[in-house]
Amino acid sequence: MSEDHEGDPGSGLCRVSVLCCLTLACSYVGSLYVWKSDLPRDHPAVIKRRFTSVLIVSSLSPLFLSVWKELTGIKTDAAFLSLMGFRLEGILIATVLPLLLTMILFLGPLVQLSMDCPWDFLDGLKVAFDPRFWMLCITDMRWLRNQVIAPLTEELVFRACMLPMLVPCTSPGTAIFTCPLFFGIAHFHHVIEQLRFRQGTVVTIFLSAAFQFSYTAVFGAYTAFIFIRTGHIIGPVLCHSFCNYIGFPAIFTALDHPQRTTILIFYILGVVLFFLLLYPMTDPALYGDIPVCYLLERGSADRRSLCS
């Protein structure tokens, strides 16, 4: 892969990479079920217990990457933490631009929310800078899970640790679409709880799971794209948290909205601007030395396009 790579770039490397990723994904999901409970997943007691097990698995996830490097014999000039997206070079722009790009994509839903919000802009600013508001947030277990713990741990496991293992096996482009499969499958565990607590018919539960798998796979591909192009983990984490807050766009609600024409214009505008700005705002040249470049063959087309 890099000039210091000593491993086999063939099927053996891919087998080890896929096995490590699969084991890591199963460990993450399995950690949610080490606690026996008859309570639903949104109960604060359940959330607190799962925080403990998920944080333990996530903190151990770099060991999977380290073991993978030993098993494959891959050596790079990039520091271990930088391969996982923990680096200072370009961190400010990596914090701002990916999140801004994601907000542009969700321009329609944001405009819709602003129209339906009872507060004006100044009231919103007062709330945003009110410490009491944030104290309420951080003491709400569901908010902590959706906005902090889930984005941080899932991006650490499914992007920061898995992508460096997949890139040498396939290519950056293929890894972007392979990694989300582990991420999407990991979300299928919700089916178990929905069936257990009879939160719908079997058909509706599996249809909902199929939709969630598709949505999380597409989202996972997007954050994987950001991770590889920027070489930072902060952007995917913030985008993940933002998308968890916004949720899936309420398109049908927008169609019934009194100002649907205006909202739909912003929906379309947001999508158009997103695709126009996707590559310019994630140009690797903006973010310094991209660590994943050290996992690619010198002179390869992937290295030239990403690391030039």
Coordinates of C-alpha atoms in Angstrom, one line a residue:
M1 CA 0.0 0.0 0.0
S2 CA 2.3 2.7 1.1
E3 CA 6.0 2.6 0.5
D4 CA 6.4 0.9 3.9
H5 CA 3.7 -1.7 3.3
E6 CA 4.8 -5.3 3.8
G7 CA 1.5 -7.1 3.8
D8 CA -0.2 -9.1 1.1
P9 CA -2.6 -6.7 -0.8
G10 CA -4.6 -9.7 -2.1
S11 CA -7.5 -11.7 -0.8
G12 CA -5.7 -12.5 2.6
L13 CA -5.7 -8.8 3.4
C14 CA -9.4 -8.4 2.6
R15 CA -10.3 -11.4 4.6
V16 CA -8.6 -10.0 7.7
S17 CA -10.1 -6.6 7.1
V18 CA -13.6 -7.8 6.7
L19 CA -13.3 -10.2 9.7
C20 CA -12.0 -7.4 11.9
C21 CA -14.7 -5.0 10.8
L22 CA -17.4 -7.7 11.3
T23 CA -16.1 -8.5 14.8
L24 CA -16.0 -4.9 15.7
A25 CA -19.6 -4.3 14.5
C26 CA -20.8 -7.3 16.4
S27 CA -19.0 -6.3 19.5
Y28 CA -20.6 -2.8 19.4
V29 CA -24.1 -4.1 18.9
G30 CA -23.6 -7.0 21.4
S31 CA -22.6 -4.5 24.1
L32 CA -26.1 -3.1 24.0
Y33 CA -27.5 -6.5 25.1
V34 CA -25.2 -7.5 27.9
W35 CA -27.7 -6.0 30.3
K36 CA -30.9 -8.0 30.9
S37 CA -33.9 -5.7 31.2
D38 CA -37.6 -5.7 30.6
L39 CA -37.6 -2.0 30.1
P40 CA -37.8 -0.3 26.6
R41 CA -34.6 1.2 25.0
D42 CA -35.7 4.8 25.8
H43 CA -35.9 4.2 29.6
P44 CA -33.2 6.3 31.4
A45 CA -32.0 3.2 33.3
V46 CA -31.5 1.3 30.1
I47 CA -29.8 4.2 28.4
K48 CA -27.3 4.7 31.3
R49 CA -26.3 1.0 31.3
R50 CA -25.8 1.0 27.5
F51 CA -23.7 4.1 27.8
T52 CA -21.3 2.1 30.0
S53 CA -21.0 -0.9 27.7
V54 CA -20.8 1.1 24.5
L55 CA -18.2 3.5 25.8
I56 CA -16.1 0.5 26.9
V57 CA -16.3 -1.2 23.5
S58 CA -15.6 2.1 21.7
S59 CA -12.6 2.9 23.9
L60 CA -11.2 -0.6 23.0
S61 CA -12.0 -0.3 19.2
P62 CA -8.6 1.2 18.4
L63 CA -7.2 -2.2 19.5
F64 CA -8.9 -3.8 16.5
L65 CA -7.1 -1.4 14.2
S66 CA -3.8 -2.1 16.0
V67 CA -4.3 -5.9 15.8
W68 CA -5.3 -5.5 12.1
K69 CA -2.0 -3.7 11.4
E70 CA -0.1 -6.5 13.1
L71 CA -1.9 -9.3 11.3
T72 CA -1.5 -7.6 7.8
G73 CA 2.0 -6.3 8.3
I74 CA 0.9 -2.9 7.1
K75 CA 3.2 -0.1 8.2
T76 CA 2.7 3.6 7.4
D77 CA 4.4 6.9 8.0
A78 CA 1.1 8.3 9.4
A79 CA 0.7 8.4 13.2
F80 CA -1.8 5.9 14.6
L81 CA -4.2 8.5 15.9
S82 CA -4.1 10.5 12.7
L83 CA -5.2 7.4 10.7
M84 CA -8.3 7.5 13.0
G85 CA -8.9 11.2 12.2
F86 CA -7.5 12.6 15.5
R87 CA -5.1 15.4 14.3
L88 CA -4.7 19.1 14.7
E89 CA -3.8 20.1 11.1
G90 CA -6.8 21.6 9.4
I91 CA -9.1 20.9 12.4
L92 CA -10.9 24.3 12.4
I93 CA -12.0 24.1 8.8
A94 CA -12.8 20.4 9.3
T95 CA -15.1 21.4 12.1
V96 CA -16.9 24.1 10.1
L97 CA -17.2 23.1 6.4
P98 CA -18.6 19.5 6.6
L99 CA -21.3 20.7 9.1
L100 CA -22.1 23.7 6.9
L101 CA -22.4 21.4 3.9
T102 CA -24.8 19.2 5.7
M103 CA -26.9 22.1 6.8
I104 CA -27.1 23.2 3.2
L105 CA -28.4 19.8 2.3
F106 CA -31.1 20.2 5.0
L107 CA -31.9 23.7 4.0
G108 CA -35.5 22.9 3.3
P109 CA -36.2 21.2 6.7
L110 CA -34.3 24.0 8.5
V111 CA -36.5 26.6 6.8
Q112 CA -39.6 24.6 7.6
L113 CA -38.5 24.3 11.3
S114 CA -37.9 28.1 11.4
M115 CA -41.4 28.8 10.0
D116 CA -43.0 26.5 12.6
C117 CA -40.9 27.7 15.5
P118 CA -42.8 29.9 18.0
W119 CA -39.6 31.8 18.8
D120 CA -38.1 34.6 16.7
F121 CA -34.3 34.7 15.9
L122 CA -33.4 36.8 19.0
D123 CA -35.4 34.5 21.3
G124 CA -33.6 31.5 19.7
L125 CA -30.2 33.1 20.4
K126 CA -31.1 33.8 24.0
V127 CA -32.1 30.1 24.5
A128 CA -28.9 28.9 22.7
F129 CA -26.7 30.9 25.1
D130 CA -28.7 30.1 28.2
P131 CA -26.7 27.7 30.5
R132 CA -30.0 26.4 31.9
F133 CA -31.0 25.1 28.5
W134 CA -27.8 23.1 28.1
M135 CA -28.1 21.8 31.7
L136 CA -31.5 20.4 30.7
C137 CA -30.0 18.9 27.6
I138 CA -27.1 17.1 29.3
T139 CA -29.4 15.7 32.1
D140 CA -31.7 14.3 29.5
M141 CA -30.5 10.7 28.8
R142 CA -32.2 10.6 25.3
W143 CA -30.6 13.8 24.3
L144 CA -27.2 12.7 25.5
R145 CA -27.6 9.4 23.6
N146 CA -28.8 10.9 20.3
Q147 CA -26.6 14.0 20.2
V148 CA -23.4 13.0 21.9
I149 CA -22.8 9.3 22.7
A150 CA -24.2 7.7 19.6
P151 CA -22.5 10.1 17.1
L152 CA -19.2 9.9 19.0
T153 CA -19.1 6.2 19.5
E154 CA -20.6 5.2 16.1
E155 CA -18.2 7.4 14.1
L156 CA -15.3 6.2 16.1
V157 CA -16.1 2.5 15.5
F158 CA -17.6 2.6 12.1
R159 CA -15.6 5.3 10.4
A160 CA -12.3 6.0 12.4
C161 CA -11.5 2.3 13.0
M162 CA -13.1 0.5 10.1
L163 CA -12.2 2.8 7.1
P164 CA -8.4 2.5 7.6
M165 CA -8.9 -1.3 7.5
L166 CA -11.0 -1.3 4.4
V167 CA -9.2 1.3 2.3
P168 CA -6.0 -0.9 1.6
C169 CA -8.2 -3.9 0.8
T170 CA -10.4 -2.1 -1.7
S171 CA -10.0 1.5 -2.5
P172 CA -11.3 4.8 -1.0
G173 CA -14.3 4.8 -3.3
T174 CA -15.3 1.2 -2.6
A175 CA -14.6 1.5 1.2
I176 CA -17.0 4.5 1.3
F177 CA -19.8 2.2 0.1
T178 CA -18.7 -0.9 2.0
C179 CA -18.3 0.6 5.4
P180 CA -21.9 1.7 5.7
L181 CA -23.1 -1.9 5.2
F182 CA -21.7 -2.7 8.7
F183 CA -23.2 0.5 10.0
G184 CA -26.6 -0.2 8.5
I185 CA -26.7 -3.8 9.6
A186 CA -25.8 -2.7 13.1
H187 CA -29.0 -0.7 13.3
F188 CA -31.1 -3.8 12.6
H189 CA -30.9 -4.7 16.3
H190 CA -33.9 -2.3 16.8
V191 CA -36.0 -5.0 15.2
I192 CA -35.4 -7.2 18.2
E193 CA -36.8 -4.6 20.6
Q194 CA -39.7 -3.6 18.4
L195 CA -40.8 -7.3 18.1
R196 CA -40.2 -7.8 21.8
F197 CA -42.4 -4.9 22.9
R198 CA -44.9 -5.4 20.0
Q199 CA -44.4 -1.9 18.6
G200 CA -46.2 -2.8 15.4
T201 CA -46.9 -5.8 13.2
V202 CA -44.1 -8.0 11.9
V203 CA -44.5 -6.6 8.4
T204 CA -44.4 -2.9 9.5
I205 CA -41.5 -3.5 11.8
F206 CA -39.4 -5.1 9.0
L207 CA -40.4 -2.5 6.5
S208 CA -39.4 0.2 8.9
A209 CA -36.1 -1.7 9.5
A210 CA -35.5 -1.9 5.7
F211 CA -36.1 1.8 5.4
Q212 CA -33.8 2.6 8.3
F213 CA -31.1 0.3 6.9
S214 CA -31.3 2.2 3.6
Y215 CA -31.2 5.6 5.2
T216 CA -28.4 4.8 7.6
A217 CA -26.4 3.2 4.8
V218 CA -26.7 6.3 2.6
F219 CA -25.8 8.5 5.6
G220 CA -22.9 6.2 6.5
A221 CA -21.5 6.6 3.0
Y222 CA -21.7 10.3 3.3
T223 CA -19.8 10.5 6.6
A224 CA -17.3 8.0 5.3
F225 CA -16.8 10.3 2.3
I226 CA -16.2 13.2 4.6
F227 CA -13.8 11.2 6.8
I228 CA -11.7 10.1 3.8
R229 CA -11.7 13.5 2.1
T230 CA -10.9 15.5 5.2
G231 CA -8.9 13.1 7.2
H232 CA -10.7 14.2 10.4
I233 CA -13.3 12.5 12.6
I234 CA -14.7 15.7 14.0
G235 CA -16.7 16.5 10.8
P236 CA -18.5 13.1 10.7
V237 CA -19.3 13.3 14.4
L238 CA -20.9 16.8 14.1
C239 CA -22.8 15.9 11.0
H240 CA -24.1 12.7 12.7
S241 CA -25.3 14.7 15.7
F242 CA -26.9 17.3 13.5
C243 CA -28.8 14.6 11.4
N244 CA -29.9 12.9 14.6
Y245 CA -31.4 16.2 15.7
I246 CA -33.1 17.0 12.4
G247 CA -34.2 13.5 11.6
F248 CA -35.5 12.4 8.2
P249 CA -36.9 15.3 6.2
A250 CA -40.7 15.6 6.8
I251 CA -41.5 15.9 3.0
F252 CA -45.1 14.9 3.3
T253 CA -45.6 17.5 6.1
A254 CA -44.0 20.1 3.8
L255 CA -46.4 19.3 1.0
D256 CA -49.3 20.1 3.4
H257 CA -47.7 23.2 4.8
P258 CA -49.5 26.6 4.2
Q259 CA -46.2 27.9 2.7
R260 CA -45.3 24.7 0.9
T261 CA -44.1 26.5 -2.3
T262 CA -41.5 28.4 -0.4
I263 CA -40.4 25.4 1.6
L264 CA -40.2 23.2 -1.5
I265 CA -38.1 25.8 -3.3
F266 CA -35.6 25.6 -0.3
Y267 CA -35.7 21.8 -0.4
I268 CA -34.7 21.8 -4.0
L269 CA -32.2 24.7 -3.6
G270 CA -30.5 22.8 -0.7
V271 CA -30.1 19.6 -2.7
V272 CA -28.8 21.5 -5.8
L273 CA -26.3 23.5 -3.7
F274 CA -25.2 20.4 -1.8
F275 CA -24.2 18.6 -5.0
L276 CA -22.5 21.7 -6.4
L277 CA -20.5 22.2 -3.2
L278 CA -19.9 18.6 -2.2
Y279 CA -16.4 18.3 -3.8
P280 CA -15.2 21.9 -3.4
M281 CA -16.0 22.0 0.3
T282 CA -14.4 18.6 0.9
D283 CA -11.3 19.2 -1.2
P284 CA -8.4 17.4 0.5
A285 CA -6.1 20.3 -0.2
L286 CA -8.1 22.3 2.4
Y287 CA -7.4 19.9 5.2
G288 CA -3.6 19.3 4.9
D289 CA -1.9 15.9 4.8
I290 CA -4.6 13.3 4.4
P291 CA -3.6 10.2 6.5
V292 CA -5.4 7.7 4.4
C293 CA -3.0 8.6 1.6
Y294 CA -0.3 6.5 3.4
L295 CA -2.5 3.4 3.0
L296 CA -2.6 3.7 -0.8
E297 CA -0.1 2.5 -3.4
R298 CA 2.3 5.1 -4.5
G299 CA 1.4 6.2 -8.0
S300 CA -2.0 4.7 -8.0
A301 CA -5.0 6.6 -9.4
D302 CA -6.7 6.7 -6.0
R303 CA -3.6 8.3 -4.5
R304 CA -3.2 10.8 -7.3
S305 CA -6.8 11.9 -7.1
L306 CA -7.0 12.1 -3.3
C307 CA -3.5 13.1 -2.3
S308 CA -2.3 15.4 -5.1

